[in-house]
Amino acid sequence: GAGVSQSPSNKVTEKGKDVELRCDPISGHTALYWYRQSLGQGLEFLIYFQGNSAPDKSGLPSDRFSAERTGGSVSTLTIQRTQQEDSAVYLCASSHGDRFRNMNTEAFFGQGTRLTVV
Amino acid sequence: AQKITQTQPGMFVQEKEAVTLDCTYDTSDPSYGLFWYKQPSSGEMIFLIYQGSYDQQNATEGRYSLNFQKARKSANLVISASQLGDSAMYFCAMRVTENTGNQFYFGTGTSLTVIP
């Protein structure tokens, strides 16, 4: 498809287990973002990838969270030893990231992964 | 530092009335873009409107307009003739150019409820 794809759409896991969330960005988009959104709340920035540059990890809440982006395309967000407070919707977005180009094009979001830790 | 601020966590408006959602931003970059998104209860993020930092006129898209005041660093969203379907979360975002490319920064959002 032409949009940002996230999988799974829903994930229920037991406390203490590890989970992997996947994001397939729009082809050609060099920038990729992960956000977390608790029920009825705003967007919490987690991590930002731009091309081959080192990612901006400043939003990751703890060392249990990590993310990779392989080949400048697909990204995986991993949460180790999940806790109940990790329950949220995890949103991925991608955009054109080149300097001074496509500045007026928006970021496109996936439908999110709803994570529930029980 | 780049920053986007939305100071209104929740807003109410009567149906058919106009409403303004506030957004201020902070950047030292002269070239930037400002965006508004709508997130209904279904969860999808819907792009509404864009304003470039060099644009002379305020952006408009149907019932949406962006009140861009560059000197004040504000980019408020105005929704005219509110409809029940406008009830949603609204996010302001800024795109700036950095050494490695350009990056989006999002505000914390404003929840709008339209009252019949």
Short mmCIF file of C-alpha atoms in Angstrom, two decimals:
data_model
loop_
_atom_site.label_atom_id
_atom_site.label_comp_id
_atom_site.label_asym_id
_atom_site.label_seq_id
_atom_site.Cartn_x
_atom_site.Cartn_y
_atom_site.Cartn_z
CA GLY A 1 0.00 0.00 0.00
CA ALA A 2 0.95 3.63 -0.29
CA GLY A 3 0.57 4.59 3.37
CA VAL A 4 2.46 3.95 6.59
CA SER A 5 1.79 0.42 7.77
CA GLN A 6 2.07 -0.73 11.38
CA SER A 7 1.79 -4.21 12.76
CA PRO A 8 0.29 -5.67 14.76
CA SER A 9 -2.73 -3.40 15.12
CA ASN A 10 -3.38 -4.80 18.58
CA LYS A 11 -1.09 -6.59 21.00
CA VAL A 12 -1.91 -8.00 24.40
CA THR A 13 1.07 -9.21 26.37
CA GLU A 14 1.83 -10.36 29.87
CA LYS A 15 3.83 -8.17 32.18
CA GLY A 16 7.52 -8.97 31.89
CA LYS A 17 7.40 -10.20 28.30
CA ASP A 18 9.21 -8.51 25.41
CA VAL A 19 7.28 -7.09 22.45
CA GLU A 20 8.24 -5.91 18.98
CA LEU A 21 6.24 -3.37 17.05
CA ARG A 22 6.81 -2.90 13.36
CA CYS A 23 6.53 0.14 11.10
CA ASP A 24 6.70 0.17 7.31
CA PRO A 25 7.12 3.79 6.18
CA ILE A 26 6.14 5.28 2.86
CA SER A 27 8.70 4.40 0.23
CA GLY A 28 11.23 7.19 -0.24
CA HIS A 29 10.60 8.82 3.12
CA THR A 30 13.93 9.25 4.86
CA ALA A 31 12.51 10.44 8.18
CA LEU A 32 10.70 8.08 10.56
CA TYR A 33 9.22 8.85 13.97
CA TRP A 34 7.82 6.80 16.84
CA TYR A 35 5.34 8.32 19.28
CA ARG A 36 3.41 6.96 22.23
CA GLN A 37 -0.11 8.07 23.06
CA SER A 38 -1.89 7.13 26.25
CA LEU A 39 -5.69 7.16 26.27
CA GLY A 40 -7.00 10.66 25.67
CA GLN A 41 -3.54 12.15 25.90
CA GLY A 42 -1.17 13.89 23.53
CA LEU A 43 1.74 12.55 21.55
CA GLU A 44 4.86 11.58 23.45
CA PHE A 45 7.94 11.62 21.22
CA LEU A 46 10.05 8.48 21.47
CA ILE A 47 12.64 8.35 18.69
CA TYR A 48 13.45 9.89 15.30
CA PHE A 49 15.42 8.38 12.43
CA GLN A 50 16.77 10.47 9.56
CA GLY A 51 18.49 8.67 6.71
CA ASN A 52 21.80 7.20 7.80
CA SER A 53 22.31 9.64 10.67
CA ALA A 54 22.41 8.56 14.28
CA PRO A 55 18.83 8.46 15.60
CA ASP A 56 17.51 10.97 18.11
CA LYS A 57 16.68 8.70 21.05
CA SER A 58 16.03 11.49 23.51
CA GLY A 59 12.38 10.53 24.01
CA LEU A 60 12.84 6.90 24.97
CA PRO A 61 11.48 6.63 28.53
CA SER A 62 13.84 3.93 29.77
CA ASP A 63 16.51 1.50 28.62
CA ARG A 64 13.80 -1.12 28.19
CA PHE A 65 12.87 0.71 24.99
CA SER A 66 14.94 0.46 21.82
CA ALA A 67 14.37 0.88 18.11
CA GLU A 68 16.08 -0.03 14.91
CA ARG A 69 15.64 1.00 11.33
CA THR A 70 17.07 -1.45 8.87
CA GLY A 71 18.19 -0.36 5.42
CA GLY A 72 16.63 3.05 5.90
CA SER A 73 13.16 1.56 5.62
CA VAL A 74 11.35 -0.71 8.07
CA SER A 75 11.62 0.12 11.75
CA THR A 76 11.08 -2.04 14.81
CA LEU A 77 10.36 -0.69 18.27
CA THR A 78 11.22 -3.18 21.00
CA ILE A 79 10.01 -2.99 24.57
CA GLN A 80 11.69 -5.39 26.96
CA ARG A 81 10.22 -6.63 30.22
CA THR A 82 6.94 -4.81 29.59
CA GLN A 83 5.19 -3.03 32.43
CA GLN A 84 1.54 -2.06 32.77
CA GLU A 85 2.44 1.60 32.32
CA ASP A 86 3.69 0.73 28.82
CA SER A 87 0.07 0.20 27.75
CA ALA A 88 -0.67 2.80 25.09
CA VAL A 89 -1.06 3.31 21.36
CA TYR A 90 2.28 3.43 19.59
CA LEU A 91 2.20 5.57 16.47
CA CYS A 92 4.72 5.61 13.67
CA ALA A 93 5.03 8.44 11.15
CA SER A 94 7.23 9.05 8.14
CA SER A 95 8.03 12.08 6.03
CA HIS A 96 10.40 13.42 3.45
CA GLY A 97 13.44 14.37 5.46
CA ASP A 98 15.80 16.02 3.01
CA ARG A 99 17.06 19.43 3.97
CA PHE A 100 15.27 22.29 2.23
CA ARG A 101 13.15 19.99 0.12
CA ASN A 102 9.51 19.01 0.44
CA MET A 103 9.17 21.38 3.39
CA ASN A 104 5.47 21.77 2.75
CA THR A 105 4.68 18.06 2.76
CA GLU A 106 3.15 16.62 5.86
CA ALA A 107 4.17 13.69 7.99
CA PHE A 108 2.06 10.61 7.39
CA PHE A 109 0.94 8.44 10.26
CA GLY A 110 0.17 4.77 10.54
CA GLN A 111 -2.94 3.51 12.29
CA GLY A 112 -0.95 2.65 15.37
CA THR A 113 -0.42 -0.43 17.50
CA ARG A 114 -2.54 -0.65 20.63
CA LEU A 115 -0.43 -2.34 23.29
CA THR A 116 -2.07 -3.72 26.40
CA VAL A 117 0.09 -5.15 29.15
CA VAL A 118 -1.81 -7.39 31.56
CA ALA B 1 15.71 24.58 21.00
CA GLN B 2 12.66 23.77 18.94
CA LYS B 3 9.37 23.81 20.77
CA ILE B 4 5.66 23.75 20.10
CA THR B 5 3.19 24.77 22.78
CA GLN B 6 -0.54 24.19 22.93
CA THR B 7 -1.87 25.68 26.14
CA GLN B 8 -5.49 24.56 25.89
CA PRO B 9 -5.89 20.94 26.96
CA GLY B 10 -9.65 21.09 26.34
CA MET B 11 -12.03 23.41 24.51
CA PHE B 12 -15.79 23.52 24.05
CA VAL B 13 -17.67 25.27 21.25
CA GLN B 14 -21.31 25.53 20.33
CA GLU B 15 -22.28 23.99 17.03
CA LYS B 16 -22.12 26.51 14.14
CA GLU B 17 -19.87 28.83 16.12
CA ALA B 18 -16.22 29.54 15.29
CA VAL B 19 -13.40 28.37 17.56
CA THR B 20 -9.69 29.21 17.78
CA LEU B 21 -7.14 26.65 18.92
CA ASP B 22 -3.91 28.20 20.11
CA CYS B 23 -0.41 27.21 19.09
CA THR B 24 2.87 28.98 19.73
CA TYR B 25 6.25 27.87 18.55
CA ASP B 26 9.86 28.60 19.17
CA THR B 27 12.65 28.25 16.65
CA SER B 28 15.68 30.21 15.54
CA ASP B 29 15.47 28.72 12.07
CA PRO B 30 14.14 31.28 9.52
CA SER B 31 12.71 28.51 7.33
CA TYR B 32 10.05 26.33 8.88
CA GLY B 33 6.61 24.91 8.24
CA LEU B 34 3.59 24.78 10.50
CA PHE B 35 0.98 22.03 10.33
CA TRP B 36 -2.28 21.14 12.02
CA TYR B 37 -3.62 17.63 12.41
CA LYS B 38 -6.97 16.30 13.59
CA GLN B 39 -7.30 13.04 15.48
CA PRO B 40 -10.89 11.83 15.87
CA SER B 41 -11.83 9.10 18.32
CA SER B 42 -11.00 6.52 15.64
CA GLY B 43 -7.34 7.37 16.23
CA GLU B 44 -6.21 8.24 12.72
CA MET B 45 -4.15 11.37 12.26
CA ILE B 46 -5.62 13.62 9.56
CA PHE B 47 -3.58 16.45 8.07
CA LEU B 48 -5.61 19.67 7.93
CA ILE B 49 -3.56 22.66 6.90
CA TYR B 50 -0.03 23.94 6.27
CA GLN B 51 1.63 27.34 6.60
CA GLY B 52 5.16 28.10 5.42
CA SER B 53 7.27 30.61 7.31
CA TYR B 54 7.73 32.73 4.19
CA ASP B 55 4.10 32.63 3.14
CA GLN B 56 2.65 36.13 3.04
CA GLN B 57 -0.95 35.12 3.39
CA ASN B 58 -2.67 33.01 6.01
CA ALA B 59 -3.45 29.50 4.82
CA THR B 60 -7.07 28.45 4.36
CA GLU B 61 -8.62 25.07 3.63
CA GLY B 62 -12.39 25.10 3.59
CA ARG B 63 -13.60 25.83 7.13
CA TYR B 64 -10.04 25.78 8.45
CA SER B 65 -7.78 28.79 8.47
CA LEU B 66 -4.45 29.38 10.11
CA ASN B 67 -3.95 32.71 11.86
CA PHE B 68 -0.20 33.09 11.36
CA GLN B 69 1.44 35.85 13.38
CA LYS B 70 5.13 35.52 12.71
CA ALA B 71 6.34 38.20 15.11
CA ARG B 72 4.39 36.56 17.93
CA LYS B 73 5.42 33.09 16.79
CA SER B 74 1.85 31.91 16.85
CA ALA B 75 -0.05 29.71 14.42
CA ASN B 76 -3.58 29.43 15.71
CA LEU B 77 -6.13 27.23 13.96
CA VAL B 78 -9.54 28.76 13.35
CA ILE B 79 -12.46 26.46 12.62
CA SER B 80 -15.50 28.29 11.33
CA ALA B 81 -19.09 27.04 11.57
CA SER B 82 -18.22 24.15 13.91
CA GLN B 83 -19.84 20.80 13.25
CA LEU B 84 -20.36 17.85 15.58
CA GLY B 85 -17.81 15.93 13.51
CA ASP B 86 -15.15 18.47 14.47
CA SER B 87 -15.02 16.96 17.96
CA ALA B 88 -11.51 15.53 18.13
CA MET B 89 -7.96 16.09 19.35
CA TYR B 90 -6.05 18.71 17.39
CA PHE B 91 -2.27 18.79 17.14
CA CYS B 92 -0.05 21.62 16.01
CA ALA B 93 3.30 20.69 14.52
CA MET B 94 6.40 22.49 13.29
CA ARG B 95 8.89 21.29 10.74
CA VAL B 96 12.39 22.74 10.86
CA THR B 97 15.57 22.14 8.93
CA GLU B 98 18.47 20.74 10.87
CA ASN B 99 21.95 19.58 9.96
CA THR B 100 20.84 16.09 9.10
CA GLY B 101 17.56 16.93 7.44
CA ASN B 102 14.26 18.29 8.60
CA GLN B 103 12.29 17.16 11.63
CA PHE B 104 8.73 17.47 12.90
CA TYR B 105 7.92 18.60 16.43
CA PHE B 106 4.39 18.11 17.79
CA GLY B 107 2.47 19.92 20.49
CA THR B 108 0.62 18.08 23.23
CA GLY B 109 -2.76 18.61 21.61
CA THR B 110 -6.10 20.26 22.34
CA SER B 111 -9.29 18.27 22.79
CA LEU B 112 -12.21 20.02 21.11
CA THR B 113 -15.81 19.17 21.94
CA VAL B 114 -18.61 20.59 19.81
CA ILE B 115 -21.85 20.97 21.73
CA PRO B 116 -25.14 20.57 19.85
#
